[in-house]
CSV table of C-alpha atoms in Angstrom, one decimal:
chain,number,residue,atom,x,y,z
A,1,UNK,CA,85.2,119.2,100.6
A,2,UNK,CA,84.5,115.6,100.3
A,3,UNK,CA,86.1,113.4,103.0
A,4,UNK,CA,89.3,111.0,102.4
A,5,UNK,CA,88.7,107.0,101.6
A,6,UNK,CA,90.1,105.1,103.4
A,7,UNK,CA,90.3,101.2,101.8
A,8,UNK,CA,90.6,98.8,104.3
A,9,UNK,CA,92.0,95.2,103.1
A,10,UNK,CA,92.5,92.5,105.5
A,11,UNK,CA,96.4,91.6,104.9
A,12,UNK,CA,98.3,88.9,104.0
A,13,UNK,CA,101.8,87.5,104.7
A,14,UNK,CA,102.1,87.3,100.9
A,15,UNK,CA,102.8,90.4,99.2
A,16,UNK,CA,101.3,89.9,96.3
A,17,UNK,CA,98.3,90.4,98.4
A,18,UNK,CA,99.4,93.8,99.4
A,19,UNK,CA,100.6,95.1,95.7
A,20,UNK,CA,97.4,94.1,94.4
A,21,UNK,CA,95.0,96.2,96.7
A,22,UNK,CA,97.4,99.0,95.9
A,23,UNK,CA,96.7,98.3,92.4
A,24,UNK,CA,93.1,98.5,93.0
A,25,UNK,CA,93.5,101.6,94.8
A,26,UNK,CA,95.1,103.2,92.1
A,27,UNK,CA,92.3,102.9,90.0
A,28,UNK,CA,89.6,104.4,92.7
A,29,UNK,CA,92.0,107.3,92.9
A,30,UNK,CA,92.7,107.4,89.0
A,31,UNK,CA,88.2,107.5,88.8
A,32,UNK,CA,87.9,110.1,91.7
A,33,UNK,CA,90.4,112.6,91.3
A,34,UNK,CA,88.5,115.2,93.8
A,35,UNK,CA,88.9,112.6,96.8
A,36,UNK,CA,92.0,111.8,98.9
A,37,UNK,CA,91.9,107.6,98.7
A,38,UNK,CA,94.6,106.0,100.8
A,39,UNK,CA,95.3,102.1,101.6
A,40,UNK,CA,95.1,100.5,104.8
A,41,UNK,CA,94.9,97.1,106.1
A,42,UNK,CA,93.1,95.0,109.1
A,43,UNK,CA,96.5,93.0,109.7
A,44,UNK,CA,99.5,91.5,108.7
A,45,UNK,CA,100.5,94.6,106.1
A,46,UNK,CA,101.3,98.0,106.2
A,47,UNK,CA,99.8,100.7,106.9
A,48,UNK,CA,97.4,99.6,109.2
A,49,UNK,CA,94.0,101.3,109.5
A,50,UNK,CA,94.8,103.1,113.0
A,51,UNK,CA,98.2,105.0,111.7
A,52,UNK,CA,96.5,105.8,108.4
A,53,UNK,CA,93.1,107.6,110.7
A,54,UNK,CA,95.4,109.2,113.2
A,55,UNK,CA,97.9,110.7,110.6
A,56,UNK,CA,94.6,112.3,108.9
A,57,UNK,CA,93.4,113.7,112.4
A,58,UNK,CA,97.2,115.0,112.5
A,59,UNK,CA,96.9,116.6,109.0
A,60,UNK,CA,93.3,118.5,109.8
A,61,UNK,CA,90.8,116.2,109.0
A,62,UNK,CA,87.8,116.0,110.9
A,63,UNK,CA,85.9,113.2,109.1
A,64,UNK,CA,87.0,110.0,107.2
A,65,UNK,CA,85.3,107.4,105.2
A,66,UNK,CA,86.8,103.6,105.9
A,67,UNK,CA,85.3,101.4,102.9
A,68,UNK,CA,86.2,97.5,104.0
A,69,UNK,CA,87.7,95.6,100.8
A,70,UNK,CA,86.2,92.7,102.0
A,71,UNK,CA,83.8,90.3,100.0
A,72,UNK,CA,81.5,89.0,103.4
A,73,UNK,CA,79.9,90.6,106.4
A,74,UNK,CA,82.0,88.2,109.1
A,75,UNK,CA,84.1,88.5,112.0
A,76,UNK,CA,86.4,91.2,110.8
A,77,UNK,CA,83.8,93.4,109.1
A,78,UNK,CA,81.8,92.6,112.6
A,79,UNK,CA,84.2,92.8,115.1
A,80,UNK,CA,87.5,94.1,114.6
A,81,UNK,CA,87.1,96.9,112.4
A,82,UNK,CA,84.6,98.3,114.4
A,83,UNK,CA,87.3,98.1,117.4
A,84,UNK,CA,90.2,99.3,115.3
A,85,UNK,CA,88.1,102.8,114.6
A,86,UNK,CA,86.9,102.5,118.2
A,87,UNK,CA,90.6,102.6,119.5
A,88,UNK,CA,91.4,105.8,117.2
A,89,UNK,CA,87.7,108.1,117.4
A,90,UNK,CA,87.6,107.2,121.5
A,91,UNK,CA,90.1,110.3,122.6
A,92,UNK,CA,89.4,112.2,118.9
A,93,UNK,CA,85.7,113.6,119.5
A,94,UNK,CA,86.4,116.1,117.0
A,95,UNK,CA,87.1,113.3,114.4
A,96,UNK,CA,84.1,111.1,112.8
A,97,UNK,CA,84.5,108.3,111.1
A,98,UNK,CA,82.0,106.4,109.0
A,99,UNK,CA,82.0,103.1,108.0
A,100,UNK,CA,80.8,101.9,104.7
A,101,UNK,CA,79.1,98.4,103.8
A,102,UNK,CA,81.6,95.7,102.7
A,103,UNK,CA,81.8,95.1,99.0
A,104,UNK,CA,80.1,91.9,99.0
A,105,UNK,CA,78.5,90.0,96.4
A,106,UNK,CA,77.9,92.9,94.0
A,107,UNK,CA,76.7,91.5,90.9
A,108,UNK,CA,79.4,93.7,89.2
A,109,UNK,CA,81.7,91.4,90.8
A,110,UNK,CA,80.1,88.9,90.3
A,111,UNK,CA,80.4,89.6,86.8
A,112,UNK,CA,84.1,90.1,87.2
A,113,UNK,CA,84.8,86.4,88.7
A,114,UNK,CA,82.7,85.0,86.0
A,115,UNK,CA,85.2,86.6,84.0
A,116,UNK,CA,88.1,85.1,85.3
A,117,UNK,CA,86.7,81.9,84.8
A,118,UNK,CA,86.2,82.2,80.8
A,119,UNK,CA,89.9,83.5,80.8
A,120,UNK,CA,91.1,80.3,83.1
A,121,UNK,CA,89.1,77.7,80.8
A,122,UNK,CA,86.6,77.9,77.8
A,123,UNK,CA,83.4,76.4,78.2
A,124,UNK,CA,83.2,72.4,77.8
A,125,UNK,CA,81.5,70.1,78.4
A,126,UNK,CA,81.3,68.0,81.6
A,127,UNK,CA,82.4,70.7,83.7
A,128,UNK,CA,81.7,71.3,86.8
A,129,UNK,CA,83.1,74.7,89.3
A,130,UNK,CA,84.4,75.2,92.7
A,131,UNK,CA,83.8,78.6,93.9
A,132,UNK,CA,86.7,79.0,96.6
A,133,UNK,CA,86.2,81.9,99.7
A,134,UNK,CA,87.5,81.9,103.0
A,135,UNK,CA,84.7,80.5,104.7
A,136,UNK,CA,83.7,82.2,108.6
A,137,UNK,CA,82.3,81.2,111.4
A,138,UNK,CA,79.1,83.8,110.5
A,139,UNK,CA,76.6,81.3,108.9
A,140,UNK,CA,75.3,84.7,107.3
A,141,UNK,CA,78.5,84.5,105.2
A,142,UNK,CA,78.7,81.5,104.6
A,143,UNK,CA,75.0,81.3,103.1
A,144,UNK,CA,75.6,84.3,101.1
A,145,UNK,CA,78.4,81.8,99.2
A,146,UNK,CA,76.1,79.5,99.3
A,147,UNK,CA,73.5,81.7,97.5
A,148,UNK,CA,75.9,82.9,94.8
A,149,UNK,CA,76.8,79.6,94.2
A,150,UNK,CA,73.0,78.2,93.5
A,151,UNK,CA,72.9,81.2,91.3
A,152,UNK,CA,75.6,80.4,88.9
A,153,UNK,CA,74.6,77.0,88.7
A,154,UNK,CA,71.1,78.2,87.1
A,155,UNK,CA,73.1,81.1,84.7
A,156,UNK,CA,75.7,78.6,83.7
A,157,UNK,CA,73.9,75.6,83.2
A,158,UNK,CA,76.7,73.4,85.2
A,159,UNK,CA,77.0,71.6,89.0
A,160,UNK,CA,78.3,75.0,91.2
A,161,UNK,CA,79.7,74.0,94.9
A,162,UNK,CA,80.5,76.5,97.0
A,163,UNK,CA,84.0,75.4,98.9
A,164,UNK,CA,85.6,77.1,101.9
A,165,UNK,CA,89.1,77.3,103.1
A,166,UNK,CA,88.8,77.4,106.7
A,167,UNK,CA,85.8,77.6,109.2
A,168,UNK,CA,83.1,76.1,107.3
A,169,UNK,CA,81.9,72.7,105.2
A,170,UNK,CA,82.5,71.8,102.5
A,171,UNK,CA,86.1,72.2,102.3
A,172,UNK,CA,87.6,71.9,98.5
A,173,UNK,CA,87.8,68.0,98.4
A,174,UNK,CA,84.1,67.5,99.5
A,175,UNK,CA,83.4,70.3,96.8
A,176,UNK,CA,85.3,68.7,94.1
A,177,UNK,CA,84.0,64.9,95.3
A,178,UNK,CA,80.5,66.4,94.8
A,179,UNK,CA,81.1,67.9,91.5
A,180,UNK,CA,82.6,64.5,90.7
A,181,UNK,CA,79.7,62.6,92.0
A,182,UNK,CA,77.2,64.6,90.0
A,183,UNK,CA,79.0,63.9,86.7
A,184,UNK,CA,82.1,66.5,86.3
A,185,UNK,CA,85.0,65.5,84.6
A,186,UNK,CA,86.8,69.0,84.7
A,187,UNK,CA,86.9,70.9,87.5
A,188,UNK,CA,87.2,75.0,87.1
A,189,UNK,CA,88.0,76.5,90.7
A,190,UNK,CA,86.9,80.1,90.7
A,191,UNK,CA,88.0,82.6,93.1
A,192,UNK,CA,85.8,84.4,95.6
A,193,UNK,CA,89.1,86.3,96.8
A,194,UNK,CA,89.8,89.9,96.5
A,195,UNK,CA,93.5,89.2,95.8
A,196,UNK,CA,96.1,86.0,95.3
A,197,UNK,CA,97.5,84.6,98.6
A,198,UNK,CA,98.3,82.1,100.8
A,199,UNK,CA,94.9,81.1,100.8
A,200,UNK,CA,94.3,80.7,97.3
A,201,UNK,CA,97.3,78.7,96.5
A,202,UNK,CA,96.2,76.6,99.2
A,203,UNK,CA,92.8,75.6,97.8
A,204,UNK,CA,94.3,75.5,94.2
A,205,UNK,CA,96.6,72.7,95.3
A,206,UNK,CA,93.5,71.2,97.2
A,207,UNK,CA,91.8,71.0,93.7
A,208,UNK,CA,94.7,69.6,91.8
A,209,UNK,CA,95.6,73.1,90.1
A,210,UNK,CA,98.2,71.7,87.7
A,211,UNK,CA,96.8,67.7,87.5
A,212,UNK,CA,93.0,67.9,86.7
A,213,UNK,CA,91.7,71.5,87.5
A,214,UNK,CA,91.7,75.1,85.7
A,215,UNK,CA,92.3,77.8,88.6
A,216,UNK,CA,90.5,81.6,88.0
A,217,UNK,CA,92.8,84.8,89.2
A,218,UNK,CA,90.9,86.7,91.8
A,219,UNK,CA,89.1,89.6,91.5
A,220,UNK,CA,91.9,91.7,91.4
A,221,UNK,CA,92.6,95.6,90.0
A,222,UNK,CA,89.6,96.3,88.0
A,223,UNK,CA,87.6,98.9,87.2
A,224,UNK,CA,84.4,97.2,87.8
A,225,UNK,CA,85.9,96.5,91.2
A,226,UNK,CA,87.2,100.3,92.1
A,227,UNK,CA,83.8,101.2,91.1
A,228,UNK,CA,82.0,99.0,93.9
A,229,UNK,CA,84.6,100.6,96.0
A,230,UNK,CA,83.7,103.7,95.1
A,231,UNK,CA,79.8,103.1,95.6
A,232,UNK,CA,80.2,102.3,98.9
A,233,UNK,CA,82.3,104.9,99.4
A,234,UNK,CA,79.3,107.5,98.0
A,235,UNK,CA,76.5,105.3,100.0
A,236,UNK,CA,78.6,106.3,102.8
A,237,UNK,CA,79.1,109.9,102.7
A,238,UNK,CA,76.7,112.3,104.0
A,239,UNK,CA,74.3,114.5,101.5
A,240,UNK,CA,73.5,118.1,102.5
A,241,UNK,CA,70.4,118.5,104.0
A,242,UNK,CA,68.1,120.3,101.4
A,243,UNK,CA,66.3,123.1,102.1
A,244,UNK,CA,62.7,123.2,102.2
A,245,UNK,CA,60.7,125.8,100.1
């Protein structure tokens, strides 16, 4: 029997936030039907990650998968998800718990954001694109932004800035001033976010969402997402050992 999935999303005050990973999850369940998936959340939403673990201890299970819906290796991929399993698998010796990379910059979601760009604005010329994430205090996932950012400058052929909410430089003005500064006259902000929130309002209204710039939906439920989701998932779960001849 394969073990249960555990998603883990960070949380937001907003709830859109929290009805959109469920969305998500319904499509990793609706693409495995022979694993238990449940939702779970770092913070600020519910169920958090600890009650979902312990109720599956309760219910029999002896091993879990957690798969972290996050798009960077930071702080809470780090730090406190490591101490939220921590707190449950400490007085549970019977129960193990494994932890699968973060999503990251897959280039299927990649692929994804690229597409909610072309649905925000058709190509023209004299554009130039913010691509909005959280920003950390990890340089390491900061740089990865950084990376992707470089690399759809060189597929799309227009100025790419990489532009961070909190935490890190540039913000979105400094982004937008350096698109500005290198020729853009339209501004398409795309979004490195897994899900709408407070945060991504906030950087829309930073860019002028509404005046001079197109805004990108996140990531959102997609299948290309769910099936990141459920490669980690997969990456994560032990093989039988084979037998030698």
């Amino acid at each position: 029997m394969t073990p249960p999935l555990v998603a883990v999303a960070h949380g937001s005050r907003d709830p859109r936030s929290a009805a959109t990973v469920r969305e998500l999850i319904d499509l990793v369940r609706a693409s495995a039907p022979g694993t238990d998936v449940y939702e779970s959340f770092l913070d600020l939403s519910e169920p958090g990650l600890p009650a979902v673990l312990r109720r599956l201890h309760d219910q029999g299970h002896r091993e879990a998968v957690v798969v972290p819906l996050l798009l960077g290796s930071a702080y809470h991929a780090r730090v406190d998800l490591p101490a939220l399993v921590e707190a449950v698998t400490a007085d549970r010796p019977d129960f193990t718990v494994r932890v699968a990379d973060v999503l990251g910059a897959d280039p299927a979601l990649e692929t994804v954001a690229l597409d909610r760009i072309a649905a925000a604005a058709p190509a023209a010329p004299g554009t130039g694109i913010v691509l909005s994430a959280v920003g950390s205090s990890n340089a390491r996932a900061n740089a990865v932004v950084a990376d992707l950012a470089a690399r759809w400058e060189k597929r799309l052929g227009v100025p790419v800035s990489e532009a961070f909410a909190s935490a890190a430089r540039p913000d979105v003005p400094a982004a937008v001033a350096r698109l500005r500064a290198r020729g853009a006259r339209r501004i398409v902000v795309a979004s490195w976010f897994l899900a709408p929130g407070l945060l991504p309002d906030r950087i829309a209204t930073l860019a002028g969402a509404g005046d001079a710039a197109f805004v990108a939906g996140a990531l959102g439920p997609d299948p290309r997402v769910a099936e990141v989701v459920l490669r980690r998932y997969a990456a994560a779960v032990p093989r039988p050992a084979r037998l030698s001849s």
